[in-house]
Amino acid sequence: VQLQASGGGLVQAGGSLRVTCTASRTPYFSRYALGWFRQVPGKGREFVATISRPGSSTNYADSVKGRFHISRDNAKKTVYLQMNSLKPEDTAVHYCAAKDTILTAPLYYDETDYSYWGQGTQVTVSS
């Protein structure tokens, strides 16, 4: 599977942005649990959000809980991250990731759980 992230950009604090990640080279997008991570220069990747294969379960990092919303459309092979009430500390390159799993329920929080990564999209929040 290949993942292509898009939708990043520059936004003022308090604003909203939606980043999108679309899969290709797989007919079985629903086999993958999905996640969003982010990274700033000089630091490791940080977990942001995760969604189960059918989309029935989600979870978030404490730093974004209540502000961000992850969703997926398996027919469109796409995962979304809606980001609201953005803060300057949300500035980072945001990456989508996929894990091929036979399990439908679990959520995955560690970057080492994921085998496939998108190229990242820059989100910059100005104060």
Coordinates of N, CA, C and O in Angstrom, one line a residue:
V1 N 0.8 -1.2 0.0 CA 0.0 0.0 0.0 C 0.9 1.2 0.0 O 1.9 1.3 0.6
Q2 N 0.5 2.2 -0.7 CA 1.1 3.5 -0.7 C 0.2 4.6 -0.2 O -1.0 4.5 -0.5
L3 N 0.7 5.5 0.7 CA -0.1 6.5 1.3 C 0.3 7.9 0.8 O 1.5 8.2 0.8
Q4 N -0.6 8.7 0.5 CA -0.3 10.1 0.0 C -1.1 11.1 0.9 O -2.3 11.1 0.9
A5 N -0.3 11.8 1.7 CA -1.0 12.8 2.6 C -1.1 14.2 1.9 O -0.2 14.5 1.0
S6 N -2.1 14.9 2.2 CA -2.3 16.2 1.6 C -3.1 17.1 2.6 O -3.7 16.6 3.5
G7 N -3.2 18.4 2.3 CA -4.1 19.2 3.0 C -3.4 20.1 4.1 O -4.1 20.9 4.7
G8 N -2.1 20.0 4.3 CA -1.5 20.8 5.2 C -1.4 22.2 4.7 O -1.8 22.6 3.6
G9 N -0.9 23.1 5.6 CA -0.8 24.5 5.2 C -0.6 25.4 6.4 O -0.2 24.9 7.5
L10 N -0.7 26.7 6.2 CA -0.5 27.7 7.2 C -1.9 28.2 7.7 O -2.8 28.6 6.9
V11 N -2.1 28.2 9.0 CA -3.4 28.7 9.6 C -3.1 29.5 10.8 O -2.1 29.2 11.5
Q12 N -3.9 30.4 11.2 CA -3.8 31.2 12.4 C -4.3 30.3 13.6 O -5.1 29.5 13.5
A13 N -3.7 30.7 14.7 CA -4.1 30.0 16.0 C -5.7 30.2 16.1 O -6.2 31.2 15.9
G14 N -6.3 29.1 16.5 CA -7.7 29.1 16.7 C -8.5 28.6 15.4 O -9.7 28.3 15.5
G15 N -7.7 28.5 14.3 CA -8.3 28.1 13.1 C -8.4 26.6 13.0 O -8.1 25.8 13.9
S16 N -8.9 26.1 11.8 CA -9.1 24.7 11.5 C -8.4 24.3 10.2 O -8.2 25.2 9.3
L17 N -8.1 23.0 10.1 CA -7.5 22.5 8.9 C -7.8 21.0 8.9 O -7.9 20.4 9.9
R18 N -8.0 20.5 7.7 CA -8.2 19.0 7.6 C -7.1 18.5 6.7 O -6.9 18.9 5.5
V19 N -6.4 17.5 7.2 CA -5.4 16.8 6.4 C -6.0 15.4 6.0 O -6.8 14.8 6.7
T20 N -5.6 15.0 4.8 CA -6.2 13.8 4.2 C -5.1 12.9 3.8 O -4.0 13.3 3.4
C21 N -5.3 11.6 3.8 CA -4.4 10.6 3.4 C -5.1 9.5 2.6 O -6.0 8.9 3.1
T22 N -4.7 9.4 1.4 CA -5.3 8.5 0.4 C -4.4 7.3 0.1 O -3.2 7.5 -0.2
A23 N -4.9 6.1 0.1 CA -4.1 4.9 -0.2 C -4.3 4.5 -1.6 O -5.3 4.7 -2.3
S24 N -3.2 3.9 -2.1 CA -3.2 3.3 -3.4 C -2.5 2.0 -3.4 O -1.9 1.6 -2.4
R25 N -2.6 1.3 -4.5 CA -1.9 0.0 -4.6 C -2.4 -1.0 -3.6 O -1.6 -1.9 -3.2
T26 N -3.6 -1.0 -3.3 CA -4.2 -2.0 -2.4 C -5.7 -2.0 -2.7 O -6.4 -0.9 -2.7
P27 N -6.3 -3.2 -2.9 CA -7.8 -3.3 -3.0 C -8.4 -3.5 -1.6 O -9.7 -3.5 -1.5
Y28 N -7.6 -3.5 -0.6 CA -8.1 -3.9 0.7 C -7.8 -2.9 1.8 O -7.3 -3.2 2.9
F29 N -8.2 -1.7 1.6 CA -7.9 -0.6 2.5 C -8.5 -0.9 3.9 O -8.0 -0.5 4.9
S30 N -9.7 -1.6 3.9 CA -10.3 -1.9 5.2 C -9.6 -2.9 6.1 O -9.9 -3.1 7.2
R31 N -8.5 -3.5 5.5 CA -7.7 -4.4 6.3 C -6.7 -3.6 7.2 O -6.1 -4.2 8.1
Y32 N -6.6 -2.3 7.0 CA -5.6 -1.6 7.7 C -6.2 -0.7 8.9 O -7.1 0.0 8.7
A33 N -5.6 -0.9 10.1 CA -5.8 0.1 11.1 C -4.9 1.3 10.7 O -3.8 1.1 10.1
L34 N -5.3 2.5 11.1 CA -4.7 3.7 10.6 C -4.3 4.6 11.8 O -5.0 4.6 12.8
G35 N -3.3 5.5 11.6 CA -3.0 6.4 12.6 C -2.4 7.7 12.0 O -2.0 7.7 10.8
W36 N -2.4 8.7 12.8 CA -1.7 10.0 12.4 C -0.6 10.2 13.5 O -0.9 10.1 14.7
F37 N 0.5 10.6 13.0 CA 1.6 11.0 13.9 C 2.1 12.4 13.4 O 1.8 12.8 12.3
R38 N 2.9 13.0 14.3 CA 3.5 14.3 13.8 C 4.9 14.4 14.4 O 5.3 13.7 15.4
Q39 N 5.7 15.2 13.7 CA 7.1 15.4 14.1 C 7.6 16.8 13.9 O 7.3 17.4 12.8
V40 N 8.3 17.3 14.9 CA 9.0 18.6 14.7 C 10.5 18.3 14.6 O 11.0 17.3 15.1
P41 N 11.2 19.2 14.0 CA 12.7 19.0 13.9 C 13.4 18.8 15.2 O 13.1 19.4 16.2
G42 N 14.2 17.7 15.2 CA 15.0 17.4 16.4 C 14.3 16.5 17.4 O 14.9 16.2 18.4
K43 N 13.0 16.1 17.1 CA 12.3 15.3 18.0 C 11.8 14.0 17.2 O 11.7 14.0 16.0
G44 N 11.4 13.0 18.0 CA 10.8 11.8 17.4 C 9.4 12.0 17.0 O 8.8 13.1 17.3
R45 N 8.8 11.1 16.3 CA 7.4 11.1 15.9 C 6.5 11.0 17.1 O 6.8 10.1 18.0
E46 N 5.5 11.8 17.2 CA 4.6 11.8 18.3 C 3.2 11.3 17.8 O 2.7 11.7 16.8
F47 N 2.6 10.4 18.6 CA 1.3 9.9 18.3 C 0.2 11.0 18.4 O 0.3 11.8 19.3
V48 N -0.7 11.0 17.4 CA -1.7 12.0 17.4 C -3.1 11.3 17.6 O -3.9 11.7 18.4
A49 N -3.4 10.4 16.7 CA -4.7 9.8 16.7 C -4.7 8.4 16.0 O -3.8 8.2 15.1
T50 N -5.6 7.6 16.3 CA -5.7 6.2 15.7 C -7.2 5.8 15.5 O -8.0 6.3 16.2
I51 N -7.4 5.0 14.5 CA -8.7 4.6 14.2 C -8.7 3.1 13.8 O -7.7 2.7 13.1
S52 N -9.7 2.3 14.2 CA -9.7 0.9 13.9 C -10.1 0.6 12.5 O -10.5 1.5 11.8
R53 N -10.0 -0.6 12.1 CA -10.3 -1.0 10.7 C -11.6 -0.6 10.2 O -11.8 0.0 9.2
P54 N -12.7 -0.9 11.0 CA -14.0 -0.5 10.5 C -14.4 1.0 10.8 O -15.4 1.5 10.4
G55 N -13.5 1.7 11.6 CA -13.8 3.1 12.0 C -14.6 3.2 13.2 O -15.0 4.3 13.5
S56 N -14.9 2.1 13.9 CA -15.8 2.2 15.0 C -15.1 2.7 16.3 O -15.8 3.1 17.3
S57 N -13.8 2.6 16.3 CA -13.1 3.0 17.5 C -12.0 4.0 17.2 O -11.3 3.8 16.1
T58 N -11.8 5.0 18.0 CA -10.8 6.0 17.8 C -10.2 6.3 19.2 O -10.8 6.1 20.2
N59 N -9.0 6.9 19.1 CA -8.4 7.5 20.3 C -7.4 8.5 19.9 O -6.9 8.6 18.8
Y60 N -7.1 9.4 20.9 CA -6.3 10.5 20.6 C -5.2 10.8 21.7 O -5.4 10.4 22.9
A61 N -4.2 11.5 21.3 CA -3.2 12.0 22.3 C -3.9 13.0 23.2 O -4.8 13.7 22.7
D62 N -3.5 13.1 24.5 CA -4.2 14.0 25.4 C -4.1 15.4 24.9 O -5.0 16.3 25.1
S63 N -3.0 15.7 24.2 CA -2.7 17.1 23.7 C -3.7 17.6 22.6 O -3.8 18.8 22.4
V64 N -4.4 16.6 22.0 CA -5.3 17.0 20.9 C -6.7 16.6 21.2 O -7.6 16.9 20.4
K65 N -6.9 15.8 22.3 CA -8.3 15.3 22.6 C -9.3 16.5 22.7 O -9.0 17.5 23.4
G66 N -10.4 16.3 22.1 CA -11.4 17.4 22.1 C -11.3 18.4 21.0 O -12.2 19.2 20.8
R67 N -10.1 18.4 20.3 CA -9.9 19.4 19.2 C -9.7 18.7 17.9 O -10.1 19.3 16.9
F68 N -9.2 17.5 17.9 CA -9.0 16.8 16.6 C -9.9 15.6 16.5 O -10.4 15.1 17.5
H69 N -10.2 15.3 15.2 CA -11.2 14.2 15.0 C -10.6 13.3 13.8 O -10.4 13.9 12.7
I70 N -10.4 12.1 14.0 CA -10.0 11.2 12.9 C -11.2 10.4 12.4 O -12.1 10.0 13.2
S71 N -11.2 10.2 11.1 CA -12.3 9.4 10.5 C -11.7 8.8 9.2 O -10.6 9.1 8.8
R72 N -12.5 7.8 8.7 CA -12.0 7.1 7.5 C -13.2 6.8 6.6 O -14.4 6.6 7.1
D73 N -12.9 6.7 5.3 CA -13.9 6.3 4.3 C -13.3 5.1 3.6 O -12.4 5.4 2.7
N74 N -13.6 3.9 3.9 CA -13.0 2.8 3.3 C -13.3 2.6 1.8 O -12.5 2.1 1.1
A75 N -14.4 3.1 1.4 CA -14.8 3.0 0.0 C -13.9 4.0 -0.8 O -13.5 3.7 -2.0
K76 N -13.5 5.1 -0.2 CA -12.6 6.1 -0.9 C -11.1 5.8 -0.6 O -10.3 6.6 -1.0
K77 N -10.9 4.8 0.3 CA -9.5 4.5 0.7 C -8.8 5.7 1.3 O -7.6 6.0 1.0
T78 N -9.5 6.4 2.1 CA -9.0 7.7 2.7 C -9.2 7.8 4.2 O -10.2 7.3 4.7
V79 N -8.2 8.4 4.8 CA -8.4 8.7 6.3 C -8.2 10.2 6.4 O -7.4 10.8 5.7
Y80 N -9.0 10.8 7.3 CA -9.0 12.2 7.5 C -8.5 12.6 9.0 O -8.8 11.8 9.9
L81 N -8.0 13.7 9.1 CA -7.7 14.3 10.4 C -8.2 15.7 10.4 O -7.6 16.6 9.8
Q82 N -9.3 15.9 11.1 CA -9.9 17.3 11.2 C -9.3 17.9 12.4 O -9.4 17.4 13.5
M83 N -8.7 19.1 12.3 CA -8.0 19.7 13.3 C -8.6 21.1 13.6 O -8.6 21.9 12.7
N84 N -9.2 21.2 14.8 CA -9.9 22.5 15.2 C -9.1 23.1 16.3 O -8.3 22.5 17.0
S85 N -9.4 24.4 16.6 CA -8.8 25.1 17.7 C -7.3 25.0 17.7 O -6.7 24.7 18.7
L86 N -6.7 25.1 16.5 CA -5.3 24.9 16.4 C -4.5 25.8 17.2 O -4.8 27.0 17.4
K87 N -3.4 25.3 17.7 CA -2.4 26.0 18.6 C -1.1 26.0 17.9 O -0.7 25.1 17.1
P88 N -0.2 27.0 18.2 CA 1.1 27.1 17.6 C 1.9 25.8 17.9 O 2.7 25.3 17.0
E89 N 1.7 25.1 19.0 CA 2.4 23.9 19.3 C 1.9 22.7 18.5 O 2.5 21.6 18.6
D90 N 0.9 22.9 17.7 CA 0.5 21.8 16.7 C 1.3 21.9 15.5 O 1.2 21.0 14.6
T91 N 2.2 22.9 15.3 CA 3.0 23.0 14.2 C 3.9 21.8 14.1 O 4.7 21.5 15.0
A92 N 3.9 21.1 12.9 CA 4.7 19.9 12.8 C 4.4 19.3 11.4 O 3.4 19.7 10.7
V93 N 5.2 18.4 11.0 CA 4.9 17.6 9.8 C 4.0 16.4 10.3 O 4.4 15.7 11.2
H94 N 2.9 16.3 9.6 CA 1.9 15.3 10.0 C 2.0 14.1 9.1 O 1.9 14.3 7.8
Y95 N 2.1 12.9 9.6 CA 2.2 11.7 8.8 C 1.0 10.8 9.1 O 0.6 10.6 10.2
C96 N 0.5 10.1 8.0 CA -0.4 9.0 8.2 C 0.3 7.7 8.1 O 1.4 7.6 7.5
A97 N -0.3 6.7 8.8 CA 0.4 5.4 8.8 C -0.7 4.3 8.8 O -1.8 4.5 9.3
A98 N -0.3 3.2 8.3 CA -1.2 2.0 8.2 C -0.6 0.8 8.7 O 0.6 0.5 8.5
K99 N -1.4 0.0 9.4 CA -1.0 -1.3 9.9 C -2.0 -2.4 9.3 O -3.2 -2.3 9.6
D100 N -1.4 -3.4 8.6 CA -2.2 -4.5 8.1 C -2.4 -5.5 9.2 O -1.5 -6.0 9.8
T101 N -3.7 -5.7 9.6 CA -4.0 -6.6 10.7 C -5.3 -7.3 10.4 O -6.2 -6.8 9.8
I102 N -5.4 -8.5 11.0 CA -6.6 -9.3 10.9 C -7.6 -8.9 12.0 O -8.8 -9.3 12.0
L103 N -7.1 -8.2 12.9 CA -7.9 -7.8 14.1 C -8.7 -6.5 13.8 O -8.1 -5.5 13.4
T104 N -10.0 -6.5 14.1 CA -10.8 -5.3 13.7 C -10.9 -4.3 14.9 O -11.1 -3.2 14.6
A105 N -10.7 -4.8 16.1 CA -11.0 -3.9 17.2 C -9.8 -3.1 17.7 O -10.0 -1.9 18.1
P106 N -8.6 -3.6 17.7 CA -7.5 -2.9 18.4 C -7.2 -1.5 17.7 O -7.4 -1.3 16.5
L107 N -6.6 -0.7 18.6 CA -6.0 0.6 18.2 C -4.5 0.5 18.4 O -4.1 -0.2 19.3
Y108 N -3.8 1.3 17.7 CA -2.3 1.2 17.8 C -1.7 2.6 18.0 O -2.1 3.5 17.2
Y109 N -0.8 2.7 19.0 CA -0.4 4.0 19.4 C 1.1 4.2 19.2 O 1.6 5.3 19.3
D110 N 1.8 3.1 18.9 CA 3.3 3.2 18.8 C 3.7 3.2 17.3 O 3.1 2.4 16.5
E111 N 4.6 4.1 16.9 CA 5.0 4.2 15.5 C 5.6 2.8 15.0 O 5.5 2.5 13.8
T112 N 6.1 2.0 15.9 CA 6.7 0.7 15.5 C 5.6 -0.3 15.1 O 5.9 -1.3 14.6
D113 N 4.4 0.0 15.5 CA 3.3 -0.9 15.1 C 2.9 -0.8 13.6 O 2.3 -1.7 13.1
Y114 N 3.3 0.3 13.0 CA 2.9 0.6 11.6 C 4.0 0.3 10.6 O 5.1 0.6 10.8
S115 N 3.5 -0.3 9.5 CA 4.5 -0.7 8.5 C 4.5 0.2 7.3 O 5.5 0.2 6.6
Y116 N 3.5 1.0 7.1 CA 3.4 1.8 5.9 C 3.1 3.3 6.4 O 2.3 3.6 7.2
W117 N 3.9 4.2 5.7 CA 3.8 5.6 6.0 C 3.6 6.5 4.8 O 4.2 6.2 3.7
G118 N 2.9 7.5 5.0 CA 2.8 8.6 3.9 C 4.0 9.5 4.0 O 4.9 9.4 5.0
Q119 N 4.1 10.4 3.1 CA 5.3 11.3 3.0 C 5.3 12.4 4.0 O 6.3 13.1 4.1
G120 N 4.2 12.7 4.6 CA 4.1 13.8 5.5 C 3.6 15.1 4.9 O 3.8 15.3 3.7
T121 N 2.8 15.9 5.6 CA 2.3 17.2 5.2 C 2.5 18.2 6.3 O 2.2 17.9 7.4
Q122 N 3.1 19.3 5.9 CA 3.4 20.3 6.9 C 2.2 21.1 7.4 O 1.4 21.6 6.5
V123 N 2.0 21.2 8.7 CA 1.0 22.1 9.3 C 1.7 23.1 10.1 O 2.5 22.8 11.0
T124 N 1.4 24.4 9.8 CA 2.0 25.5 10.5 C 0.9 26.4 11.1 O 0.1 26.8 10.3
V125 N 1.0 26.6 12.4 CA 0.0 27.4 13.1 C 0.7 28.7 13.6 O 1.6 28.6 14.4
S126 N 0.3 29.8 13.1 CA 0.9 31.1 13.5 C 0.1 31.6 14.7 O -1.1 31.5 14.9
S127 N 0.9 32.3 15.6 CA 0.3 32.9 16.8 C -0.3 34.3 16.6 O 0.0 34.9 15.5

